[in-house]
GROMACS .gro file of C-alpha atoms in nm:
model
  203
    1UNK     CA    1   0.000   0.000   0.000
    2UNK     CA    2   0.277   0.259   0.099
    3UNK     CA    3   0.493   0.155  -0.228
    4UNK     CA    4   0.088   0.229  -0.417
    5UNK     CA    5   0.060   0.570  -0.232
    6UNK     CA    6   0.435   0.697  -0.341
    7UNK     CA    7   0.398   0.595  -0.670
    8UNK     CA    8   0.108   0.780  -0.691
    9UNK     CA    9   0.270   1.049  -0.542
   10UNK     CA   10   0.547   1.130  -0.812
   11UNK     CA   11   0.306   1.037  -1.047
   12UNK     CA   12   0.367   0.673  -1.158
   13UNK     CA   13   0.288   0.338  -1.112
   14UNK     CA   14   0.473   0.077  -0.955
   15UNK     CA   15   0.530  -0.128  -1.268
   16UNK     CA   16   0.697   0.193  -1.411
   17UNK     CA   17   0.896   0.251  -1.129
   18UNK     CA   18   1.069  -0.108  -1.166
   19UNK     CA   19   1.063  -0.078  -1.512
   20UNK     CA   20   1.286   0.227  -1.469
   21UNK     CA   21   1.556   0.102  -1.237
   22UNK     CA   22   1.883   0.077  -1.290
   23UNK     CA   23   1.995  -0.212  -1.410
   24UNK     CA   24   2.220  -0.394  -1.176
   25UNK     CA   25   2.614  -0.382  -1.214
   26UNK     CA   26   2.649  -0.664  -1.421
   27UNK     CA   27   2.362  -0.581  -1.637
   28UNK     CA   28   2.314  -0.331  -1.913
   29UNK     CA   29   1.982  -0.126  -2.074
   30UNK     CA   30   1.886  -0.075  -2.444
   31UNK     CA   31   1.590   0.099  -2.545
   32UNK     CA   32   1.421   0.098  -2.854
   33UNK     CA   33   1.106   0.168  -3.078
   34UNK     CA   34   1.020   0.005  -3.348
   35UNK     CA   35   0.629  -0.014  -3.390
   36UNK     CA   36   0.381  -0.239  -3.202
   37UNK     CA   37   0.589  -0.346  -2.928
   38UNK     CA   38   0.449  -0.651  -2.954
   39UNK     CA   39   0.618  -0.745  -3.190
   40UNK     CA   40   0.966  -0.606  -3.061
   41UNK     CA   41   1.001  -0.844  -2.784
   42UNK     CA   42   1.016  -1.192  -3.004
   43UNK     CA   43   1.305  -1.110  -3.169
   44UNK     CA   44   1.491  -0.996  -2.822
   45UNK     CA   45   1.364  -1.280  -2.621
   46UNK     CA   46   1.523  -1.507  -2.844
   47UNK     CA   47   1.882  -1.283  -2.846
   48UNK     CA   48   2.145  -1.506  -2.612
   49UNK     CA   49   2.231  -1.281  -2.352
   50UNK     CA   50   1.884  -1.053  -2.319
   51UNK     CA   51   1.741  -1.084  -1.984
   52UNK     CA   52   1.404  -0.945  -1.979
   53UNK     CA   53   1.224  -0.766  -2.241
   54UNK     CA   54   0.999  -0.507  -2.107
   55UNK     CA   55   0.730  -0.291  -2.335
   56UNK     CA   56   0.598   0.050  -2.271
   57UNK     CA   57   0.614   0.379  -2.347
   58UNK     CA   58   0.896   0.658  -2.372
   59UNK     CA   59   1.001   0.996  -2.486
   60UNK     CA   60   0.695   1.216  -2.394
   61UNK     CA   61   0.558   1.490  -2.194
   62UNK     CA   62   0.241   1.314  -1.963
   63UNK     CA   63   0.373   1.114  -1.680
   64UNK     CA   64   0.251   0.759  -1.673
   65UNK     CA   65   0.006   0.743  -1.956
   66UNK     CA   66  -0.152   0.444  -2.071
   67UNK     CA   67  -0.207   0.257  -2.376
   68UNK     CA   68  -0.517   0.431  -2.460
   69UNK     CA   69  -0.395   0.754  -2.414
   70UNK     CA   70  -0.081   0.707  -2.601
   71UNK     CA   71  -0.251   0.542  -2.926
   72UNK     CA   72  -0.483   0.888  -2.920
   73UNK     CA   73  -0.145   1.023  -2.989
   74UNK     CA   74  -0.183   1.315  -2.742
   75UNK     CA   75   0.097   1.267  -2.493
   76UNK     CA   76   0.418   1.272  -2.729
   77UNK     CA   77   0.474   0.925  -2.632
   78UNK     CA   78   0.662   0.594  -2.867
   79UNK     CA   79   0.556   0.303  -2.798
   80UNK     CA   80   0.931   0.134  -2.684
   81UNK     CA   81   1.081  -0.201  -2.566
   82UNK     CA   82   1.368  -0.197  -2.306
   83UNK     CA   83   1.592  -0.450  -2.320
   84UNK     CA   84   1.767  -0.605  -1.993
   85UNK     CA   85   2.082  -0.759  -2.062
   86UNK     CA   86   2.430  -0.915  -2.003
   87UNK     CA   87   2.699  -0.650  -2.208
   88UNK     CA   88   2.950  -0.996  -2.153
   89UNK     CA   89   2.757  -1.205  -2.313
   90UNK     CA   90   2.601  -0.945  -2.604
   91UNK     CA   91   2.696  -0.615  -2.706
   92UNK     CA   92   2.518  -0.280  -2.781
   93UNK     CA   93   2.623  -0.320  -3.149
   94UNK     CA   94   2.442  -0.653  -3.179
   95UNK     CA   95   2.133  -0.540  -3.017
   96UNK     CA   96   2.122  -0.243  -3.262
   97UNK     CA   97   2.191  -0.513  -3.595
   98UNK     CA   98   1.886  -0.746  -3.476
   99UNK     CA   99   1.695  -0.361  -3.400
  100UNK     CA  100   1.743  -0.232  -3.753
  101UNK     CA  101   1.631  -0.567  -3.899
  102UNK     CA  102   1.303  -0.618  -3.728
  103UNK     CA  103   1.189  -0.229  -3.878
  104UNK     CA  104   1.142  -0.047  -4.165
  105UNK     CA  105   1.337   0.246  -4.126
  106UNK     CA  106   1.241   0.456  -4.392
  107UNK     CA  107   0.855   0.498  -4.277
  108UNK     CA  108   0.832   0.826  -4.119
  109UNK     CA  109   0.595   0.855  -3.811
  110UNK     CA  110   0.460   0.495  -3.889
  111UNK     CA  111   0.546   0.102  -3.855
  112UNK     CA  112   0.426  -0.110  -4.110
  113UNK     CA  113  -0.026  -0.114  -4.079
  114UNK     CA  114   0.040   0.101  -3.740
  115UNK     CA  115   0.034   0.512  -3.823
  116UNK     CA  116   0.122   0.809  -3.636
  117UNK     CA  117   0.406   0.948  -3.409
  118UNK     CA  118   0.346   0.722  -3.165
  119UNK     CA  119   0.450   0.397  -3.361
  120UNK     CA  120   0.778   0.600  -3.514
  121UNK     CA  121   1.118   0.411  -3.523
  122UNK     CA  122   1.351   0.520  -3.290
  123UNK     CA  123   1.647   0.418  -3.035
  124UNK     CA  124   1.733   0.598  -2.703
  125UNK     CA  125   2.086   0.572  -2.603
  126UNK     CA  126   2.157   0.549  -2.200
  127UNK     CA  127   2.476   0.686  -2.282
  128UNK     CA  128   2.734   0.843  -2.450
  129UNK     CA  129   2.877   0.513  -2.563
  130UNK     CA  130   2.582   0.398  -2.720
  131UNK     CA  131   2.479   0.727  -2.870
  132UNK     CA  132   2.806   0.684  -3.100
  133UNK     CA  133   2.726   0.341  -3.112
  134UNK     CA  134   2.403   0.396  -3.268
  135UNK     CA  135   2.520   0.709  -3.484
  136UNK     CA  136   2.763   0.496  -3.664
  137UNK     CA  137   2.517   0.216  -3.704
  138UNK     CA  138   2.289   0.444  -3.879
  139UNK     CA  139   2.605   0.587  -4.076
  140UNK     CA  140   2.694   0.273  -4.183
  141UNK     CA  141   2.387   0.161  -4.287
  142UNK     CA  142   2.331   0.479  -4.522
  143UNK     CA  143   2.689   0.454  -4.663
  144UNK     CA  144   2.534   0.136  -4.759
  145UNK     CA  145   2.309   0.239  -5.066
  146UNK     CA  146   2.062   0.006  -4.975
  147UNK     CA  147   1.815   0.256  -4.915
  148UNK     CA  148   1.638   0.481  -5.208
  149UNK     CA  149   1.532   0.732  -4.946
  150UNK     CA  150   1.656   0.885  -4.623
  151UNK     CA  151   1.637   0.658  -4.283
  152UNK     CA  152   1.428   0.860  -4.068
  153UNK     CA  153   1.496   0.649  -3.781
  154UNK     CA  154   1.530   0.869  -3.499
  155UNK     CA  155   1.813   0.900  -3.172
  156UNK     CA  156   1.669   1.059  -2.902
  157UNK     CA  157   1.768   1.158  -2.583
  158UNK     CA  158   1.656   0.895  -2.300
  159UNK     CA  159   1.391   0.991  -2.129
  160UNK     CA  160   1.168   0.805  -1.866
  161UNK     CA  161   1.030   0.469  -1.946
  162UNK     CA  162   0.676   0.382  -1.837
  163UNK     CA  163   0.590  -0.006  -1.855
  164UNK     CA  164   0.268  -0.083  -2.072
  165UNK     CA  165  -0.006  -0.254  -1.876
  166UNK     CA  166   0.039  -0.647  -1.745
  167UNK     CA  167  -0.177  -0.758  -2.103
  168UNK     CA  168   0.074  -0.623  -2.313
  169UNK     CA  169   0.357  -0.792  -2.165
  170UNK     CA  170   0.474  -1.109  -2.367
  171UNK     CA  171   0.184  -1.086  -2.564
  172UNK     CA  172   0.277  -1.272  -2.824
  173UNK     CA  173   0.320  -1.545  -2.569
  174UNK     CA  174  -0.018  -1.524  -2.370
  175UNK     CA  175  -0.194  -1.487  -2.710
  176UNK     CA  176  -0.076  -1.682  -2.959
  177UNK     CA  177  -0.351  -1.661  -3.249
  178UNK     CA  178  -0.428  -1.342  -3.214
  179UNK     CA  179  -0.068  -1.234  -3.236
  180UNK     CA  180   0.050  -1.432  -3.535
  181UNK     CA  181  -0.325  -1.321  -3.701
  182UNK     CA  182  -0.187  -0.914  -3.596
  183UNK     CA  183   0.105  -0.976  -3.728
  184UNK     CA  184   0.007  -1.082  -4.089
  185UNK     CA  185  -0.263  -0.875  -4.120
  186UNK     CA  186  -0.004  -0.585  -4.045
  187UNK     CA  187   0.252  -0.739  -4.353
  188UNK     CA  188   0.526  -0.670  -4.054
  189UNK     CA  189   0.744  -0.991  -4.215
  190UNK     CA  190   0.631  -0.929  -4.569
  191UNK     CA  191   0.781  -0.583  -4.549
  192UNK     CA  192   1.099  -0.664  -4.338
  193UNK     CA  193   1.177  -0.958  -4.616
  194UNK     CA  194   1.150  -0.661  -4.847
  195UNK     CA  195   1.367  -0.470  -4.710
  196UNK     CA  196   1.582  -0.716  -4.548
  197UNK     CA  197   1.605  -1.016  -4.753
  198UNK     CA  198   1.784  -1.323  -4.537
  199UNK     CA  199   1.892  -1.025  -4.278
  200UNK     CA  200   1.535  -1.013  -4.175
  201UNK     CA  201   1.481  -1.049  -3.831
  202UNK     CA  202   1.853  -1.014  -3.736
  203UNK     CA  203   1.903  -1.380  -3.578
   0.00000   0.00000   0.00000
């Protein structure tokens, strides 16, 4: 009850609060957007050396909003995965490659059937590390060619994570069907094989 009443206090839930600790010494934290984050967490999940997978919402102006209120698009929110995990056993870089490949990042303010600000690509370095980490991954991948027009995938400034509600947590694991039906219906993999050819996915 007391941890209920602080929360409510600064103005957030529990479940944000843990979702924004620190990771502990041994453990690092990546945050990005790509889309439903739904459909983030699979790819992540299945990434040796990820820990937890958490989705939810970042980079906006209303403290602890919820899913209704960011799809209305009126709180400046992305919906965002972070990403737990062990920097010995998997670097920033390699959580960036398997990011990249699971969006299309030349769809401004939109992810594949999902449209608006909200569902906008975008990472959020912790630090200054993997800000140039994730500059020169976006370099590289425009010094590429592969692209006919500019990769409007965004680096933002970190700003404070809010976890999305329990339902949306490992959805694709609670809800099977429905997921796998989403994900068609949205032409998520028919786009990233586009895009990505045997890349897609990252893994």
């Amino acid at each position: 009850m007391k941890q209920t009443i602080l929360a409510a206090m600064i103005g957030m839930t529990l479940s944000a609060i843990l979702a924004a600790a620190p990771a502990r010494a041994d453990e690092a934290v990546a945050i990005f957007a790509g889309g439903c984050f739904w459909c983030m967490e699979p790819p992540y999940d299945k990434t040796e050396g990820v820990i937890s997978t958490t989705s939810g919402y970042t980079g906006g102006h209303v403290p602890n909003p919820s899913y209704k209120d960011v799809s209305a698009g009126t709180t400046g929110h992305i919906e965002a995965v972070k990403i737990v995990y062990d920097p010995e056993k998997v670097s920033y870089e390699k959580l960036l490659y398997v990011f990249w490949r699971n969006i299309d990042p030349i769809r401004r303010n939109a992810q594949f059937c999902d449209e608006g600000a909200q569902y906008r690509s975008a990472i959020f370095p912790q630090d200054e590390a993997q800000r140039q980490a994730a500059e020169k991954s976006k370099a590289d991948l425009e010094a590429t060619g592969r692209f006919t027009r500019p990769i409007v995938t965004e680096i933002l400034d970190a700003a404070p994570f809010y976890a999305a509600e329990e339902y949306h947590q490992d959805y694709y694991l609670k809800n099977p069907n429905r997921y796998a039906y989403y994900r068609w219906s949205c032409g998520r993999d028919a786009r990233l094989k586009q895009i990505w050819g045997d890349e897609a996915g990252g893994l």
